[in-house]
Coordinates of C-alpha atoms and ligand atoms in Angstrom, one line a residue:
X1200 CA 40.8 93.1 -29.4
X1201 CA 42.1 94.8 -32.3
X1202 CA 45.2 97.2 -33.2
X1203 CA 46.1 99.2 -35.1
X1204 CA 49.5 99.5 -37.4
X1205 CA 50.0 102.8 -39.3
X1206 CA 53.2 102.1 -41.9
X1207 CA 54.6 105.9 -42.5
X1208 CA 55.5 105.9 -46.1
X1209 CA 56.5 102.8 -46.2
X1210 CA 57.9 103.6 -50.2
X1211 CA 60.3 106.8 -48.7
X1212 CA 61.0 104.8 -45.9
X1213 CA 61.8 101.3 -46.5
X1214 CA 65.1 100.2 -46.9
X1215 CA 66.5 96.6 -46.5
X1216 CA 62.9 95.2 -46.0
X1217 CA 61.7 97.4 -43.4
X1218 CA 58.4 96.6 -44.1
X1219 CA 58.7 93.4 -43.0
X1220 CA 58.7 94.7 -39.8
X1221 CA 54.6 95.7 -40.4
X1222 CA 54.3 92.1 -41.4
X1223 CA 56.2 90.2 -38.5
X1224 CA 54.1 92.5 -35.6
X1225 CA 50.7 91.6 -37.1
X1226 CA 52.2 88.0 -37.3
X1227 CA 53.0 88.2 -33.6
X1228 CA 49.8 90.3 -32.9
X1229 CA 48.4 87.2 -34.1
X1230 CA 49.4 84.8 -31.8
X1231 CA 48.7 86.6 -29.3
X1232 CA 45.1 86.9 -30.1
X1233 CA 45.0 90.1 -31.7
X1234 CA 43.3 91.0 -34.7
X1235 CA 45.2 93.8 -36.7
X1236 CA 44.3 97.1 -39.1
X1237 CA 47.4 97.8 -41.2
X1238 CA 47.3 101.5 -42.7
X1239 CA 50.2 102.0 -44.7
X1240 CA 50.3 106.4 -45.3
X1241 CA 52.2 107.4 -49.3
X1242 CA 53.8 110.2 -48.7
X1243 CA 51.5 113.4 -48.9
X1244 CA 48.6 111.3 -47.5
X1245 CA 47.0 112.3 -44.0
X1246 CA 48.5 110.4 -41.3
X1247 CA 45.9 108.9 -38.7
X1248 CA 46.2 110.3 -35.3
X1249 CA 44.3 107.1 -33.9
X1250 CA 46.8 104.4 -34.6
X1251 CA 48.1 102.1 -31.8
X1252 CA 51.6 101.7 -33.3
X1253 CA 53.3 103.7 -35.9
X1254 CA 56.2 101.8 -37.9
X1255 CA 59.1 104.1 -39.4
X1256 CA 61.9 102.1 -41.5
X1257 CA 65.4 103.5 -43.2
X1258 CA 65.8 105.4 -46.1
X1259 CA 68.1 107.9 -48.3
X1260 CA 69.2 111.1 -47.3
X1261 CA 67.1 112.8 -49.2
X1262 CA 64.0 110.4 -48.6
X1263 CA 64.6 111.2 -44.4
X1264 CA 64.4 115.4 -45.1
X1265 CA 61.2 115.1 -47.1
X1266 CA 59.9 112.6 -45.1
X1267 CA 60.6 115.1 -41.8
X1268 CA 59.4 117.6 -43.8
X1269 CA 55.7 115.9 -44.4
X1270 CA 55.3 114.4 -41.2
X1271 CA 56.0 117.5 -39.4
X1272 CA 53.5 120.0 -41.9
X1273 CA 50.9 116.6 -41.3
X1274 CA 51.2 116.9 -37.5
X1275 CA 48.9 114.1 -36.8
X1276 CA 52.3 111.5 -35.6
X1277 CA 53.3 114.3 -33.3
X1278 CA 49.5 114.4 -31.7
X1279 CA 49.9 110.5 -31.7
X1280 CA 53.4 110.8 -29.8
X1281 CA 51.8 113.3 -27.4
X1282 CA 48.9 110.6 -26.7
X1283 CA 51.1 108.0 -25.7
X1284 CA 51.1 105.2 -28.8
X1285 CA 53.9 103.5 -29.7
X1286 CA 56.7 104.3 -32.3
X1287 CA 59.0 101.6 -33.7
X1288 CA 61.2 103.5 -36.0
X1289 CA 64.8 102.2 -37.4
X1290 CA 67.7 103.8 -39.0
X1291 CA 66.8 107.2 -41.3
X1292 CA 63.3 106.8 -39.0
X1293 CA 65.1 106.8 -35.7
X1294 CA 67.0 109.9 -36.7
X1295 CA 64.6 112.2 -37.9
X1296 CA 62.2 111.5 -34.2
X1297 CA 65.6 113.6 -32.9
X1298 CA 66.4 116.8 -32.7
X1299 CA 68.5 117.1 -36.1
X1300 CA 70.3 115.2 -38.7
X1301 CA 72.4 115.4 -41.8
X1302 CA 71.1 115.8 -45.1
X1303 CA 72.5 114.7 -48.1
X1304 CA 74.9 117.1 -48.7
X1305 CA 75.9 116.7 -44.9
X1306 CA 74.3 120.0 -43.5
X1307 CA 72.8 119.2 -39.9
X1308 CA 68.7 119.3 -40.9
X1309 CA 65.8 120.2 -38.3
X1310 CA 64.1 116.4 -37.0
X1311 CA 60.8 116.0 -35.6
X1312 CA 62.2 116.9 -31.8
X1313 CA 60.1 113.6 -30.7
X1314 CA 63.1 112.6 -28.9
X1315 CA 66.3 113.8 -27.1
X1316 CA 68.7 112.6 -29.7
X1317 CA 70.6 114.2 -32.5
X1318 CA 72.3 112.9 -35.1
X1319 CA 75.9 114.0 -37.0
X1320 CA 78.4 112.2 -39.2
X1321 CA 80.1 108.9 -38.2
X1322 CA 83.7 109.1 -39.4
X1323 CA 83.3 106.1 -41.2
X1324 CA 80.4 105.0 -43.0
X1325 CA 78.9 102.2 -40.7
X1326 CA 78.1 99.1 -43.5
X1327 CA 77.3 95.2 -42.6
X1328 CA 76.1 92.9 -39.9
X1329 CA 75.2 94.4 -35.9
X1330 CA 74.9 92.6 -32.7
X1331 CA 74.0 94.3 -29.8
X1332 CA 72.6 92.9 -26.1
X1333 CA 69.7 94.6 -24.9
X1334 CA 69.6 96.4 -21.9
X1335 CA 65.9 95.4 -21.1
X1336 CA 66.7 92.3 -18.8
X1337 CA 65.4 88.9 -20.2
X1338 CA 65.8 89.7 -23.6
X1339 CA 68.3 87.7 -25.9
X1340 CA 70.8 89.4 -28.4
X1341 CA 69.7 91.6 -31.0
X1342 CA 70.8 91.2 -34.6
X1343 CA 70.5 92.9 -37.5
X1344 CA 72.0 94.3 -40.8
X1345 CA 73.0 98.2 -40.5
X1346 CA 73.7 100.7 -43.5
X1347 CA 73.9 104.9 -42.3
X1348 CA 76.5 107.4 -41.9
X1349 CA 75.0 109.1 -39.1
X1350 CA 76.5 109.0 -35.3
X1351 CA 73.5 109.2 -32.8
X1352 CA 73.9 110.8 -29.6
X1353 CA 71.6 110.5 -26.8
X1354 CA 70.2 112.7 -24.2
X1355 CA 70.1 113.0 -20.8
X1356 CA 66.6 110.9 -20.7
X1357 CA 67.0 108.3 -23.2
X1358 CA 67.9 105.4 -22.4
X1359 CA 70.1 103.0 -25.2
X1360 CA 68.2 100.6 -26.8
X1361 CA 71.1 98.0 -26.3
X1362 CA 75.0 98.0 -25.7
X1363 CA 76.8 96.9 -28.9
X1364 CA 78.4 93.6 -29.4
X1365 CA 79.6 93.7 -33.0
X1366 CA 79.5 96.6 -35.7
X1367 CA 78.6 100.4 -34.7
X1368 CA 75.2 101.5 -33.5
X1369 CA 75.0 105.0 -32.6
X1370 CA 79.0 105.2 -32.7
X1371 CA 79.4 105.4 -28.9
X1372 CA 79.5 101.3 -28.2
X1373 CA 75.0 101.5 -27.7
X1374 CA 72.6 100.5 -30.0
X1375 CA 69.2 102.3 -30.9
X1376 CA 67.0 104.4 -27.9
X1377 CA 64.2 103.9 -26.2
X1378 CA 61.6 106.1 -24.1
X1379 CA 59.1 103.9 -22.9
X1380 CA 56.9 103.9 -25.9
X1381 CA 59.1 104.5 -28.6
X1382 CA 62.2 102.3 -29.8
X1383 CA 64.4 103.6 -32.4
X1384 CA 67.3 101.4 -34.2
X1385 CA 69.9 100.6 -36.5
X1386 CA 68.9 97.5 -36.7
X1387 CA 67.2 96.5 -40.3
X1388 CA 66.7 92.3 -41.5
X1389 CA 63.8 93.7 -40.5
X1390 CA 64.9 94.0 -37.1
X1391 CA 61.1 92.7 -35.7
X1392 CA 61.5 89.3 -38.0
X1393 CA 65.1 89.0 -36.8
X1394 CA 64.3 89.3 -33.1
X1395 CA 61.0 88.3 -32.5
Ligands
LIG2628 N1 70.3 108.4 -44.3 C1 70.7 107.9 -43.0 C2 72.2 107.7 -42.8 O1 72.9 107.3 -43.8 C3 69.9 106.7 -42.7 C4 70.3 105.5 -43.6 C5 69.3 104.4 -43.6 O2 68.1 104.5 -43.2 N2 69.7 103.2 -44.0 O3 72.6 107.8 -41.7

């Protein structure tokens, strides 16, 4: 069996070695059998609606708002969402699957709506290492390095990813999302190759 990884530009969204992330799944895909496609999609390229798991990382201000801005106009990882495959986006990614978030001159910008989150200002810039315990049962700690500004609040629906341990998360004490098919974090390291 084979999957398929679609790496959404991976050069505007990318911070801290979130591309690693691509690289530890088809790893772990590995072991498990799985023989893997990696499409990685530059910005202004067509995104492929077919892809088994899309792969968001973190990014500048200004990086997040174009990238928002091309995968909306694209509308191919919104047909994917729609279908059911699986999102794994962290930090500037996470944000923009919400409802808004701030740009770089700190005026709340329109998201992708993916998700029931949106996104302001933490008081405090959130810098350095986050531990967090997962709210999934059976997992073990999560760990990862966190660099952002926004505060993340959830929805109704959407459940925390994790509740934190050490550092800041969304700003209320919880870590990241998670719908069923999509996770979204803080968490960068990259968060897959931290926490296998
Ligand atoms: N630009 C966003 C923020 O500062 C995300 C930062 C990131 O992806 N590291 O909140």
């Amino acid at each position: 069996m084979s999957i398929t990884i679609v790496s959404i530009y991976p050069a505007l969204l990318g911070t801290y070695g979130d591309a690693g992330n691509v690289l530890a799944l088809r790893h772990r895909a590995g072991l498990h059998g799985l023989t893997t496609e990696v499409v990685n999609v530059a910005a202004g390229e067509p995104i492929p609606e077919s892809g088994d798991l899309y792969v968001l990382g973190g990014g500048e201000d200004s990086a997040q708002t174009a990238a928002a801005r091309g995968i909306r106009a694209d509308g191919s990882l919104r047909a994917a969402f729609d279908r059911g495959a699986a999102l794994l986006a962290v930090c500037a990614g996470y944000q923009l699957l919400g409802e808004y978030f701030p740009d770089a001159t700190g005026k709340s910008t329109e998201g992708l709506g993916f998700i029931d989150i949106r996104t302001d200002r933490l008081p405090r810039r959130a810098v350095g290492e986050l531990a967090a315990d997962p709210l999934l049962p059976g997992l073990p700690r999560l760990t990862g390095y966190e660099n952002h500004g926004g505060a993340t609040h959830r929805g109704a629906g959407v459940a925390p990813l994790a509740e934190v341990v050490a550092g800041v998360g969304n700003g209320d004490g919880t870590e990241g999302a998670t719908t069923g098919h999509v996770i979204g974090t803080y968490l960068h390291g990259p968060g897959i190759g931290r926490n296998p």
